[in-house]
Short mmCIF file of C-alpha atoms in Angstrom, two decimals:
data_model
loop_
_atom_site.label_atom_id
_atom_site.label_comp_id
_atom_site.label_asym_id
_atom_site.label_seq_id
_atom_site.Cartn_x
_atom_site.Cartn_y
_atom_site.Cartn_z
CA MET A 849 -0.03 0.30 0.15
CA THR A 850 1.83 2.99 -1.55
CA GLN A 851 -1.49 6.36 -1.02
CA GLY A 852 0.33 9.70 -0.42
CA GLY A 853 3.24 10.93 -0.18
CA GLN A 854 6.14 11.82 -3.12
CA GLY A 855 8.42 9.24 -3.83
CA VAL A 856 11.81 9.28 -2.75
CA GLN A 857 13.79 9.39 -6.22
CA GLY A 858 16.67 7.60 -7.67
CA GLY A 859 17.09 3.39 -7.83
CA ARG A 860 19.05 3.66 -4.52
CA GLY A 861 17.92 0.95 -2.46
CA VAL A 862 16.54 -1.22 -5.15
CA GLN A 863 17.94 -4.98 -5.95
CA GLY A 864 14.94 -6.43 -7.97
CA GLY A 865 12.45 -8.02 -5.87
CA ARG A 866 15.27 -9.85 -2.94
CA GLY A 867 12.60 -7.33 -0.63
CA SER A 868 12.38 -8.61 2.81
CA GLY A 869 13.08 -12.38 2.02
CA ARG A 870 15.68 -14.23 3.19
CA GLY A 871 17.56 -13.88 0.29
CA LYS A 872 21.15 -13.96 -0.10
CA SER A 873 21.86 -10.33 1.02
CA ARG A 874 25.25 -8.17 1.54
CA ASP A 875 27.15 -9.79 3.73
CA PRO A 876 28.49 -7.54 6.73
CA LYS A 877 31.45 -9.08 7.48
CA SER A 878 33.02 -7.70 3.78
CA ARG A 879 33.70 -4.31 5.60
CA ASP A 880 36.16 -4.11 8.79
CA PRO A 881 33.90 -4.99 11.08
CA LYS A 882 35.82 -2.19 13.40
CA THR A 883 34.59 -0.05 10.97
CA ARG A 884 31.29 -0.86 12.14
CA ASP A 885 31.84 -1.07 14.97
CA LYS A 886 32.95 2.29 15.98
CA ALA A 887 30.92 3.86 13.32
CA THR A 888 27.83 2.63 14.86
CA ASP A 889 26.09 2.72 18.46
CA PRO A 890 25.68 -0.25 20.33
CA ALA A 891 21.89 -0.50 21.17
CA ARG A 892 21.11 0.11 18.15
CA ARG A 893 23.80 -2.10 16.23
CA VAL A 894 22.27 -5.07 18.68
CA ALA A 895 18.47 -4.21 17.80
CA LEU A 896 19.66 -4.71 14.06
CA ASP A 897 21.32 -7.61 14.26
CA VAL A 898 18.17 -9.23 15.88
CA LEU A 899 16.05 -7.63 13.86
CA ARG A 900 17.88 -8.63 10.49
CA ALA A 901 18.21 -12.65 11.86
CA VAL A 902 14.32 -12.36 13.18
CA ARG A 903 13.75 -11.47 9.50
CA ARG A 904 16.84 -13.78 7.49
CA ASP A 905 16.37 -16.73 10.02
CA ASP A 906 12.86 -16.53 11.34
CA ALA A 907 14.89 -16.35 14.45
CA TYR A 908 12.69 -15.19 18.08
CA ALA A 909 13.78 -12.34 19.11
CA ASN A 910 12.37 -12.71 22.59
CA LEU A 911 14.81 -15.77 22.64
CA LEU A 912 17.86 -13.85 20.72
CA LEU A 913 18.20 -10.30 22.60
CA PRO A 914 18.68 -11.15 25.77
CA ARG A 915 21.87 -13.69 24.71
CA LEU A 916 23.57 -10.28 22.25
CA LEU A 917 22.62 -8.11 25.90
CA ARG A 918 24.66 -10.89 27.83
CA GLU A 919 27.65 -11.35 25.02
CA ARG A 920 28.33 -7.71 24.27
CA GLY A 921 28.08 -6.22 27.57
CA LEU A 922 25.73 -3.18 27.24
CA ASP A 923 25.02 -1.18 30.42
CA ARG A 924 22.00 -0.98 31.51
CA ARG A 925 20.93 2.40 29.48
CA ASP A 926 21.86 0.98 26.21
CA LYS A 927 20.18 -1.89 27.47
CA ALA A 928 16.79 -0.68 28.00
CA LEU A 929 18.02 1.04 24.53
CA ALA A 930 17.72 -1.65 22.78
CA THR A 931 15.21 -3.28 23.99
CA GLU A 932 13.16 -0.55 23.47
CA LEU A 933 14.17 -0.23 19.54
CA THR A 934 13.98 -4.23 19.25
CA TYR A 935 10.85 -5.07 20.15
CA GLY A 936 9.00 -1.59 19.70
CA THR A 937 9.78 -2.18 15.62
CA ALA A 938 9.13 -5.63 15.68
CA ARG A 939 5.87 -5.07 16.78
CA THR A 940 5.32 -3.05 14.07
CA ALA A 941 6.68 -3.53 11.79
CA GLY A 942 3.18 -4.11 9.06
CA LEU A 943 2.65 -0.68 9.72
CA LEU A 944 6.16 0.36 9.59
CA ASP A 945 6.19 -1.15 5.97
CA LEU A 946 3.46 1.10 4.91
CA ILE A 947 4.86 4.58 5.83
CA ILE A 948 8.27 3.38 4.56
CA ALA A 949 6.42 2.38 1.43
CA SER A 950 4.28 5.08 1.57
CA ALA A 951 7.59 7.91 1.42
CA ALA A 952 10.50 5.20 -0.92
CA GLY A 953 7.57 5.01 -2.99
CA ARG A 954 8.08 2.22 -3.70
CA ALA A 955 7.06 -1.74 -2.72
CA ILE A 956 8.29 -2.63 0.32
CA SER A 957 9.45 -6.73 -1.64
CA GLU A 958 11.72 -3.78 -4.01
CA ILE A 959 13.55 -2.62 -1.23
CA ASP A 960 16.36 -4.88 -0.62
CA GLY A 961 16.29 -6.49 3.29
CA ASP A 962 19.19 -5.39 5.17
CA LEU A 963 18.19 -1.84 3.82
CA LEU A 964 14.54 -2.03 5.31
CA ASP A 965 15.55 -3.78 8.65
CA VAL A 966 17.66 0.06 8.92
CA LEU A 967 14.32 1.99 7.64
CA ARG A 968 12.48 0.51 10.18
CA LEU A 969 13.93 1.02 13.15
CA GLY A 970 15.05 4.31 11.80
CA SER A 971 10.90 4.99 10.82
CA TYR A 972 10.29 3.24 14.65
CA GLN A 973 12.46 5.63 16.88
CA LEU A 974 10.60 8.83 14.32
CA LEU A 975 7.18 8.26 15.14
CA ARG A 976 7.15 6.47 18.56
CA THR A 977 10.00 7.03 20.95
CA ARG A 978 11.58 11.16 21.85
CA ILE A 979 14.93 10.12 19.85
CA GLY A 980 15.23 13.81 18.16
CA SER A 981 14.64 13.24 14.52
CA HIS A 982 18.54 14.32 13.76
CA ALA A 983 19.50 11.14 15.71
CA ALA A 984 17.46 9.14 14.60
CA VAL A 985 18.32 9.73 10.87
CA SER A 986 21.87 10.51 11.25
CA THR A 987 21.64 7.03 13.74
CA SER A 988 20.47 4.91 10.50
CA VAL A 989 22.62 6.33 8.12
CA ASP A 990 25.49 5.63 9.62
CA LEU A 991 24.37 1.89 10.39
CA VAL A 992 23.89 2.09 6.61
CA ARG A 993 27.21 3.09 5.37
CA ALA A 994 29.33 1.67 7.61
CA GLU A 995 28.48 -1.84 6.00
CA HIS A 996 27.17 -0.46 2.51
CA GLY A 997 28.79 2.79 1.48
CA MET A 998 27.20 6.20 0.37
CA GLY A 999 25.06 5.20 -2.03
CA GLN A 1000 23.27 3.03 -0.03
CA ALA A 1001 22.71 5.70 3.15
CA GLY A 1002 21.29 8.61 0.80
CA PHE A 1003 18.89 6.90 -0.15
CA VAL A 1004 18.33 5.54 3.47
CA ASN A 1005 18.20 9.11 4.23
CA ALA A 1006 16.11 10.12 2.31
CA VAL A 1007 13.38 7.86 3.11
CA LEU A 1008 13.59 8.54 7.43
CA ARG A 1009 13.73 12.68 6.23
CA LYS A 1010 10.38 11.46 4.49
CA VAL A 1011 9.37 9.89 7.21
CA SER A 1012 10.43 12.49 9.46
CA GLN A 1013 7.91 14.98 8.31
CA ARG A 1014 4.58 13.60 9.74
CA ASP A 1015 3.67 12.15 13.55
CA GLU A 1016 2.26 8.55 13.62
CA GLN A 1017 -1.38 9.51 13.39
CA MET A 1018 -0.68 12.06 10.65
CA TRP A 1019 0.56 8.55 8.67
CA ILE A 1020 -1.99 6.74 9.31
CA ASP A 1021 -4.46 8.66 8.88
CA VAL A 1022 -2.38 8.47 5.26
CA VAL A 1023 -1.59 4.37 5.27
CA ALA A 1024 -4.62 3.36 6.80
CA PRO A 1025 -8.23 3.19 5.67
CA SER A 1026 -11.08 5.87 6.44
CA MET A 1027 -13.08 4.82 10.00
CA ALA A 1028 -15.66 5.62 7.94
CA ASP A 1029 -14.66 2.73 5.52
CA ASP A 1030 -13.15 -0.10 6.96
CA ILE A 1031 -13.39 0.87 10.65
CA VAL A 1032 -12.21 -2.50 11.54
CA GLY A 1033 -8.75 -2.74 8.79
CA HIS A 1034 -8.69 1.34 9.68
CA LEU A 1035 -8.23 0.02 13.76
CA ALA A 1036 -5.78 -2.68 12.62
CA VAL A 1037 -3.29 -0.29 10.93
CA THR A 1038 -3.68 2.17 13.54
CA TYR A 1039 -2.93 -0.34 15.75
CA ALA A 1040 -0.10 -2.48 13.76
CA HIS A 1041 -1.62 -5.92 13.63
CA PRO A 1042 -2.52 -8.20 10.13
CA ARG A 1043 -6.09 -6.78 9.13
CA TRP A 1044 -7.17 -10.78 9.79
CA ILE A 1045 -6.06 -11.11 13.11
CA ALA A 1046 -8.15 -8.23 14.16
CA GLU A 1047 -10.76 -9.55 12.53
CA VAL A 1048 -10.53 -12.60 14.32
CA PHE A 1049 -10.53 -10.55 17.76
CA ALA A 1050 -13.52 -8.69 16.42
CA GLU A 1051 -15.64 -12.30 16.42
CA SER A 1052 -14.24 -13.11 19.34
CA LEU A 1053 -15.43 -10.26 21.29
CA GLY A 1054 -18.66 -8.64 19.67
CA SER A 1055 -17.40 -4.37 19.69
CA ILE A 1056 -15.75 -2.45 17.36
CA GLY A 1057 -15.18 -0.17 21.19
CA GLU A 1058 -13.64 -3.57 22.76
CA LEU A 1059 -11.96 -4.42 19.72
CA GLN A 1060 -10.11 -1.35 20.16
CA ALA A 1061 -9.09 -1.88 24.01
CA ALA A 1062 -7.55 -5.38 22.70
CA LEU A 1063 -5.10 -4.02 19.90
CA ALA A 1064 -3.88 -1.26 21.93
CA ALA A 1065 -3.90 -3.20 24.89
CA ASP A 1066 -1.50 -6.05 22.61
CA ASP A 1067 0.28 -3.20 21.03
CA GLN A 1068 1.87 -2.32 24.12
CA ARG A 1069 4.69 -3.99 25.84
CA PRO A 1070 3.57 -6.14 28.69
CA ILE A 1071 5.59 -6.57 32.41
CA VAL A 1072 7.01 -9.28 33.33
CA HIS A 1073 4.72 -12.21 35.15
CA LEU A 1074 6.79 -14.40 37.63
CA VAL A 1075 6.05 -17.80 39.57
CA ALA A 1076 6.34 -18.63 42.61
CA ARG A 1077 6.18 -22.27 42.44
CA PRO A 1078 4.74 -23.70 45.68
CA GLY A 1079 6.52 -25.66 48.36
CA GLN A 1080 10.34 -23.32 47.19
CA ILE A 1081 9.01 -20.06 47.33
CA THR A 1082 6.21 -17.58 48.31
CA ALA A 1083 4.66 -15.09 45.81
CA GLU A 1084 5.78 -12.80 48.79
CA GLU A 1085 8.74 -13.92 48.97
CA LEU A 1086 9.49 -13.53 45.51
CA ALA A 1087 8.03 -10.12 45.45
CA LEU A 1088 10.10 -9.23 48.51
CA ILE A 1089 13.17 -10.30 46.54
CA SER A 1090 12.73 -9.35 43.20
CA GLY A 1091 10.99 -5.56 43.51
CA GLY A 1092 8.11 -6.80 42.15
CA GLU A 1093 5.09 -6.60 43.06
CA GLU A 1094 2.25 -9.88 44.44
CA GLY A 1095 -0.09 -10.40 40.87
CA ARG A 1096 -4.05 -10.22 41.69
CA LEU A 1097 -5.33 -13.27 40.42
CA SER A 1098 -2.95 -16.55 40.39
CA PRO A 1099 -1.29 -16.05 44.49
CA TYR A 1100 2.02 -17.35 42.96
CA CYS A 1101 1.84 -14.20 40.51
CA VAL A 1102 4.58 -11.82 40.61
CA TYR A 1103 4.82 -8.54 38.61
CA LEU A 1104 8.22 -7.94 36.95
CA PRO A 1105 8.39 -4.21 36.51
CA GLU A 1106 11.68 -3.64 35.25
CA GLY A 1107 14.78 -5.98 35.76
CA ASP A 1108 16.48 -8.83 33.93
CA PRO A 1109 14.77 -11.85 35.43
CA GLY A 1110 17.30 -13.82 34.76
CA SER A 1111 19.42 -12.43 36.95
CA LEU A 1112 17.27 -13.37 39.80
CA ASP A 1113 18.48 -16.22 42.06
CA ALA A 1114 14.91 -17.04 42.48
CA VAL A 1115 15.53 -17.93 39.03
CA ARG A 1116 18.13 -19.09 38.81
CA ASP A 1117 18.18 -22.40 40.97
CA GLY A 1118 14.72 -22.82 39.95
CA PHE A 1119 12.46 -21.73 42.80
CA ALA A 1120 10.69 -19.35 40.51
CA GLY A 1121 10.03 -18.87 36.48
CA VAL A 1122 9.10 -16.52 34.31
CA GLN A 1123 4.83 -17.54 33.09
CA ASP A 1124 2.49 -15.33 32.28
CA GLU A 1125 -0.47 -14.78 35.31
CA GLY A 1126 -2.58 -16.07 32.63
CA SER A 1127 -1.10 -19.65 31.84
CA GLN A 1128 -0.65 -20.21 35.66
CA LEU A 1129 -4.88 -19.46 36.04
CA VAL A 1130 -4.87 -22.67 33.46
CA ALA A 1131 -2.55 -25.03 35.33
CA LEU A 1132 -4.47 -24.34 38.70
CA ALA A 1133 -7.72 -24.70 37.03
CA LEU A 1134 -7.24 -28.43 36.64
CA THR A 1135 -6.13 -28.70 40.41
CA ARG A 1136 -9.39 -26.57 41.97
CA ALA A 1137 -11.26 -28.98 40.04
CA ASP A 1138 -13.68 -31.34 42.10
CA VAL A 1139 -13.26 -34.87 41.29
CA GLY A 1140 -13.98 -36.76 43.85
CA GLU A 1141 -11.59 -39.25 45.24
CA ASP A 1142 -8.49 -38.30 43.57
CA ALA A 1143 -5.47 -41.01 42.72
CA GLY A 1144 -2.77 -38.80 41.93
CA ARG A 1145 -3.04 -39.71 38.54
CA TRP A 1146 -2.62 -36.45 37.03
CA LEU A 1147 -1.48 -35.97 33.17
CA ASP A 1148 0.04 -32.72 30.74
CA LEU A 1149 -0.60 -34.11 27.57
CA CYS A 1150 1.64 -31.27 25.81
CA ALA A 1151 4.65 -30.81 28.49
CA GLY A 1152 5.97 -27.71 25.76
CA PRO A 1153 8.05 -26.30 27.35
CA GLY A 1154 7.09 -27.30 30.58
CA GLY A 1155 6.23 -24.20 32.45
CA LYS A 1156 2.83 -25.29 33.37
CA ALA A 1157 4.36 -29.32 34.00
CA ALA A 1158 6.61 -27.26 36.46
CA LEU A 1159 3.61 -24.94 38.59
CA LEU A 1160 1.25 -28.52 38.03
CA GLY A 1161 4.21 -30.16 39.69
CA SER A 1162 5.11 -28.49 42.79
CA LEU A 1163 1.36 -28.58 43.14
CA ALA A 1164 1.54 -32.44 42.40
CA ASP A 1165 4.29 -32.60 45.03
CA LEU A 1166 2.09 -30.88 47.79
CA ASP A 1167 -1.06 -33.20 47.05
CA GLY A 1168 1.40 -36.04 47.31
CA ALA A 1169 0.75 -37.01 43.01
CA GLY A 1170 2.38 -37.64 40.69
CA LEU A 1171 1.96 -35.58 36.94
CA ASP A 1172 2.72 -37.92 33.65
CA ALA A 1173 4.35 -34.59 31.19
CA VAL A 1174 4.39 -35.24 27.34
CA GLU A 1175 6.48 -34.02 25.07
CA VAL A 1176 6.52 -34.89 20.89
CA SER A 1177 10.78 -33.39 20.80
CA GLU A 1178 13.26 -34.95 22.21
CA HIS A 1179 14.92 -31.29 22.51
CA ARG A 1180 12.08 -29.40 24.67
CA ALA A 1181 11.47 -32.88 27.21
CA LYS A 1182 14.74 -33.09 28.01
CA LEU A 1183 14.32 -28.79 28.43
CA ILE A 1184 10.78 -29.59 30.82
CA GLU A 1185 13.58 -32.68 32.71
CA ASN A 1186 15.92 -29.88 33.96
CA ILE A 1187 13.11 -27.53 34.58
CA VAL A 1188 11.05 -30.23 36.71
CA ASP A 1189 13.45 -32.05 38.18
CA GLY A 1190 13.91 -32.86 41.94
CA LEU A 1191 9.51 -33.24 41.51
CA PRO A 1192 7.33 -36.07 41.51
CA VAL A 1193 7.19 -35.62 37.06
CA THR A 1194 7.59 -38.38 34.81
CA VAL A 1195 9.04 -37.15 31.28
CA HIS A 1196 7.53 -39.13 28.31
CA ILE A 1197 8.66 -38.66 24.51
CA ALA A 1198 5.71 -38.96 22.84
CA ASP A 1199 3.13 -37.69 20.30
CA GLY A 1200 0.42 -36.71 22.15
CA ARG A 1201 -2.10 -38.17 19.88
CA ASP A 1202 -0.62 -41.73 20.71
CA SER A 1203 1.43 -41.27 24.01
CA GLY A 1204 0.75 -45.15 24.86
CA LEU A 1205 0.06 -44.26 28.73
CA GLU A 1206 -3.00 -46.06 29.67
CA PRO A 1207 -6.27 -44.86 30.19
CA GLY A 1208 -7.69 -43.67 33.98
CA PHE A 1209 -5.88 -40.21 34.78
CA ASP A 1210 -8.26 -37.98 36.96
CA ARG A 1211 -6.73 -34.32 36.02
CA ILE A 1212 -5.45 -34.03 32.07
CA LEU A 1213 -3.81 -30.87 30.82
CA VAL A 1214 -4.60 -30.08 27.15
CA ASP A 1215 -2.65 -27.52 26.46
CA ALA A 1216 -2.68 -27.43 22.45
CA PRO A 1217 0.12 -26.42 19.39
CA CYS A 1218 -2.46 -23.29 19.04
CA SER A 1219 -1.98 -20.51 15.88
CA GLY A 1220 -0.30 -18.48 19.53
CA LEU A 1221 -3.07 -14.84 18.95
CA GLY A 1222 -3.30 -14.61 22.97
CA SER A 1223 0.65 -13.65 23.02
CA LEU A 1224 1.43 -11.63 20.34
CA ARG A 1225 2.11 -8.58 22.91
CA ARG A 1226 5.22 -11.23 24.03
CA ARG A 1227 6.10 -12.73 20.64
CA PRO A 1228 6.41 -8.68 19.18
CA GLU A 1229 7.59 -10.97 15.27
CA ALA A 1230 4.99 -13.51 15.54
CA ARG A 1231 2.11 -11.06 14.49
CA TRP A 1232 3.49 -10.46 11.14
CA ARG A 1233 4.38 -15.02 10.32
CA ARG A 1234 1.12 -15.95 11.51
CA THR A 1235 -1.16 -16.58 8.65
CA PRO A 1236 -5.22 -17.53 8.95
CA GLU A 1237 -4.41 -20.62 6.69
CA GLU A 1238 -2.56 -22.32 9.50
CA VAL A 1239 -5.65 -22.81 11.45
CA PRO A 1240 -7.38 -25.76 9.94
CA GLU A 1241 -4.51 -27.64 10.12
CA LEU A 1242 -3.81 -26.47 14.59
CA VAL A 1243 -7.81 -27.14 14.83
CA GLU A 1244 -7.58 -30.74 13.65
CA LEU A 1245 -4.44 -31.62 16.31
CA GLN A 1246 -6.22 -29.82 18.86
CA THR A 1247 -9.76 -32.13 18.53
CA GLN A 1248 -7.01 -35.47 18.22
CA LEU A 1249 -5.20 -34.60 21.56
CA LEU A 1250 -8.60 -33.31 23.57
CA THR A 1251 -10.17 -36.58 22.13
CA GLU A 1252 -7.31 -38.30 23.15
CA ALA A 1253 -7.45 -37.09 26.81
CA MET A 1254 -11.09 -38.24 26.83
CA ARG A 1255 -9.98 -41.33 26.21
CA LEU A 1256 -7.27 -41.72 29.16
CA VAL A 1257 -9.08 -39.94 31.57
CA ARG A 1258 -11.20 -41.74 34.09
CA PRO A 1259 -15.11 -41.43 34.84
CA GLY A 1260 -15.24 -38.36 36.66
CA GLY A 1261 -11.77 -37.29 35.78
CA VAL A 1262 -11.71 -33.78 34.05
CA VAL A 1263 -10.02 -32.54 31.54
CA VAL A 1264 -8.55 -28.10 31.47
CA TYR A 1265 -8.17 -27.40 27.01
CA SER A 1266 -6.76 -24.43 26.96
CA THR A 1267 -5.16 -22.48 23.93
CA CYS A 1268 -3.30 -19.13 23.91
CA SER A 1269 -5.54 -17.80 21.38
CA PRO A 1270 -8.78 -16.88 21.15
CA HIS A 1271 -9.81 -18.05 17.55
CA PRO A 1272 -13.10 -19.14 17.51
CA ALA A 1273 -12.05 -22.24 15.78
CA GLU A 1274 -8.84 -23.05 18.03
CA THR A 1275 -11.30 -22.13 21.38
CA THR A 1276 -15.69 -22.81 21.52
CA GLY A 1277 -15.38 -25.22 17.98
CA VAL A 1278 -12.75 -27.97 19.49
CA VAL A 1279 -14.88 -27.36 22.50
CA ALA A 1280 -17.85 -27.93 20.39
CA ALA A 1281 -16.81 -31.02 18.35
CA VAL A 1282 -15.44 -32.61 20.50
CA LEU A 1283 -18.26 -32.65 23.60
CA ASP A 1284 -20.37 -33.64 20.47
CA ALA A 1285 -18.25 -37.03 19.91
CA VAL A 1286 -17.85 -38.06 23.46
CA ASP A 1287 -21.03 -39.47 24.70
CA GLY A 1288 -22.37 -38.31 28.34
CA ALA A 1289 -18.87 -35.74 28.42
CA GLU A 1290 -20.84 -32.40 30.05
CA GLN A 1291 -18.91 -28.90 30.03
CA LEU A 1292 -18.28 -27.75 33.82
CA ASP A 1293 -18.18 -23.67 34.82
CA ALA A 1294 -14.73 -22.59 34.44
CA ARG A 1295 -15.20 -19.23 36.18
CA PRO A 1296 -15.35 -20.63 39.63
CA LEU A 1297 -11.96 -22.78 39.00
CA VAL A 1298 -10.15 -19.08 37.59
CA ALA A 1299 -11.25 -16.77 39.54
CA GLY A 1300 -10.58 -18.51 43.67
CA ASP A 1301 -11.21 -15.83 45.64
CA ALA A 1302 -9.14 -12.97 44.42
CA VAL A 1303 -12.04 -11.84 41.75
CA GLU A 1304 -16.21 -12.36 41.00
CA PRO A 1305 -17.05 -15.23 38.40
CA ALA A 1306 -19.46 -12.88 36.97
CA SER A 1307 -16.14 -11.24 36.26
CA LEU A 1308 -14.69 -13.54 33.79
CA GLY A 1309 -17.97 -13.63 30.90
CA SER A 1310 -20.65 -15.59 31.08
CA GLY A 1311 -19.64 -19.10 31.01
CA PRO A 1312 -18.74 -22.17 31.08
CA HIS A 1313 -15.68 -20.91 29.57
CA VAL A 1314 -12.99 -18.43 30.45
CA GLN A 1315 -11.04 -16.45 27.63
CA LEU A 1316 -8.74 -14.03 29.47
CA TRP A 1317 -7.57 -10.70 27.64
CA PRO A 1318 -4.54 -8.81 28.04
CA HIS A 1319 -7.45 -5.48 27.54
CA ARG A 1320 -9.82 -7.14 30.96
CA GLN A 1321 -7.49 -9.02 33.30
CA ASP A 1322 -3.37 -7.40 32.42
CA THR A 1323 -2.73 -11.33 31.32
CA ASP A 1324 -2.39 -13.43 27.62
CA ALA A 1325 -5.61 -14.08 26.30
CA MET A 1326 -5.69 -17.75 26.85
CA PHE A 1327 -8.99 -19.65 26.84
CA MET A 1328 -9.81 -22.64 28.74
CA ALA A 1329 -12.27 -24.71 29.18
CA VAL A 1330 -12.77 -27.96 32.21
CA LEU A 1331 -14.55 -31.10 30.10
CA ARG A 1332 -15.97 -34.09 32.81
CA LYS A 1333 -16.39 -37.36 31.78
CA PRO A 1334 -19.11 -39.09 32.35
CA VAL A 1335 -19.23 -41.52 35.26
CA THR A 1336 -20.58 -44.97 33.84
CA HIS A 1337 -22.92 -47.30 35.89
#
């Protein structure tokens, strides 16, 4: 989309369709690295390297950035700047691309990928930070000049100067559909979401006002949520040693407004972990459900990456129960084993649809693989990677996993089905299909199991399922439903 604005003249920066894909780009090592490093500041260099890895290699920003910050020894101020620039640019890439295309007068696919990374980084500084225009433009030009020379630097300079002539709202007026003609499309551009995701949110929420609130919340960088593992440390103790605040919904949650959670002794020693409060509530709902006499056989059927297994394992240890954790990936299974070391958890490397386990479990969690649309604020680049075409295959997998869980649970036992997605096809659609297929199965009201003593169940919607949202509960948009297998006579 290139409506509005005059294009930048000349052919510099055009690379014949290489665009923003992962095609072969100029190798930064072709220039003297000493010259390159002296010409650019460390914070922007880290941010650019992460953004480039995200584009070229499908890297995850939230995994790569902490490692680069440690390796390069940035001071606190530069760490904060690199973090803001990396996550902010990755989160808003689609909006930035519309603006860059309009300013450059050419399609994004016609701009060299390496230059596009710099243009995104510079545009984000111009539009969404208090960094001065001169600094945002000049540091971006320095990044390009150090790798590509003056010609390409001139192209970047011209485009960014064009971007700097309008603020973000003025650019949205240029590149977004009008509110009158296409309100969902307008909000999608305004809050940097692909249109199809905004449409999914609108279908799930049912009102434009809530859609705007949800997209706005998703467009903000969230604070870190810690989990205090029961029996090892309390939330009160974790809040004291971390400088955080106890959570509102989960009795094990601590909010950490700033700082690196990996630097905390409690996290390094395994007494605590990083886990969104919504995910904690899913695990708690499983343990709070009434199953009659609990024989202590619990199952996490899709256990990777291990956060819920660690919380369930800690609670099982206190209750004298045992947890089986199933993970199809050998690598992820080993990570789970490390996390649950010392807890009554047995890790199985198997496909959850055919685990080889014997039926008779009291409690089963199916935290199914999903589109992840509910955690976009924590995975900034994910919104631009996901496509609607991926959903039907995921729904088939989710249905198979939940069906198998209903086979493995004992009569009178419960299954908690959860996804980090508000997509109706992945949530209520899957639950309805399985309920229709399992004679006598019933869906329990999940709201009291999620609310606990913290909130009124009515505040969690009309039930029987629970759909959390960033703009409502300040959690990831977790969905959960609780199913009971009928008791046969």
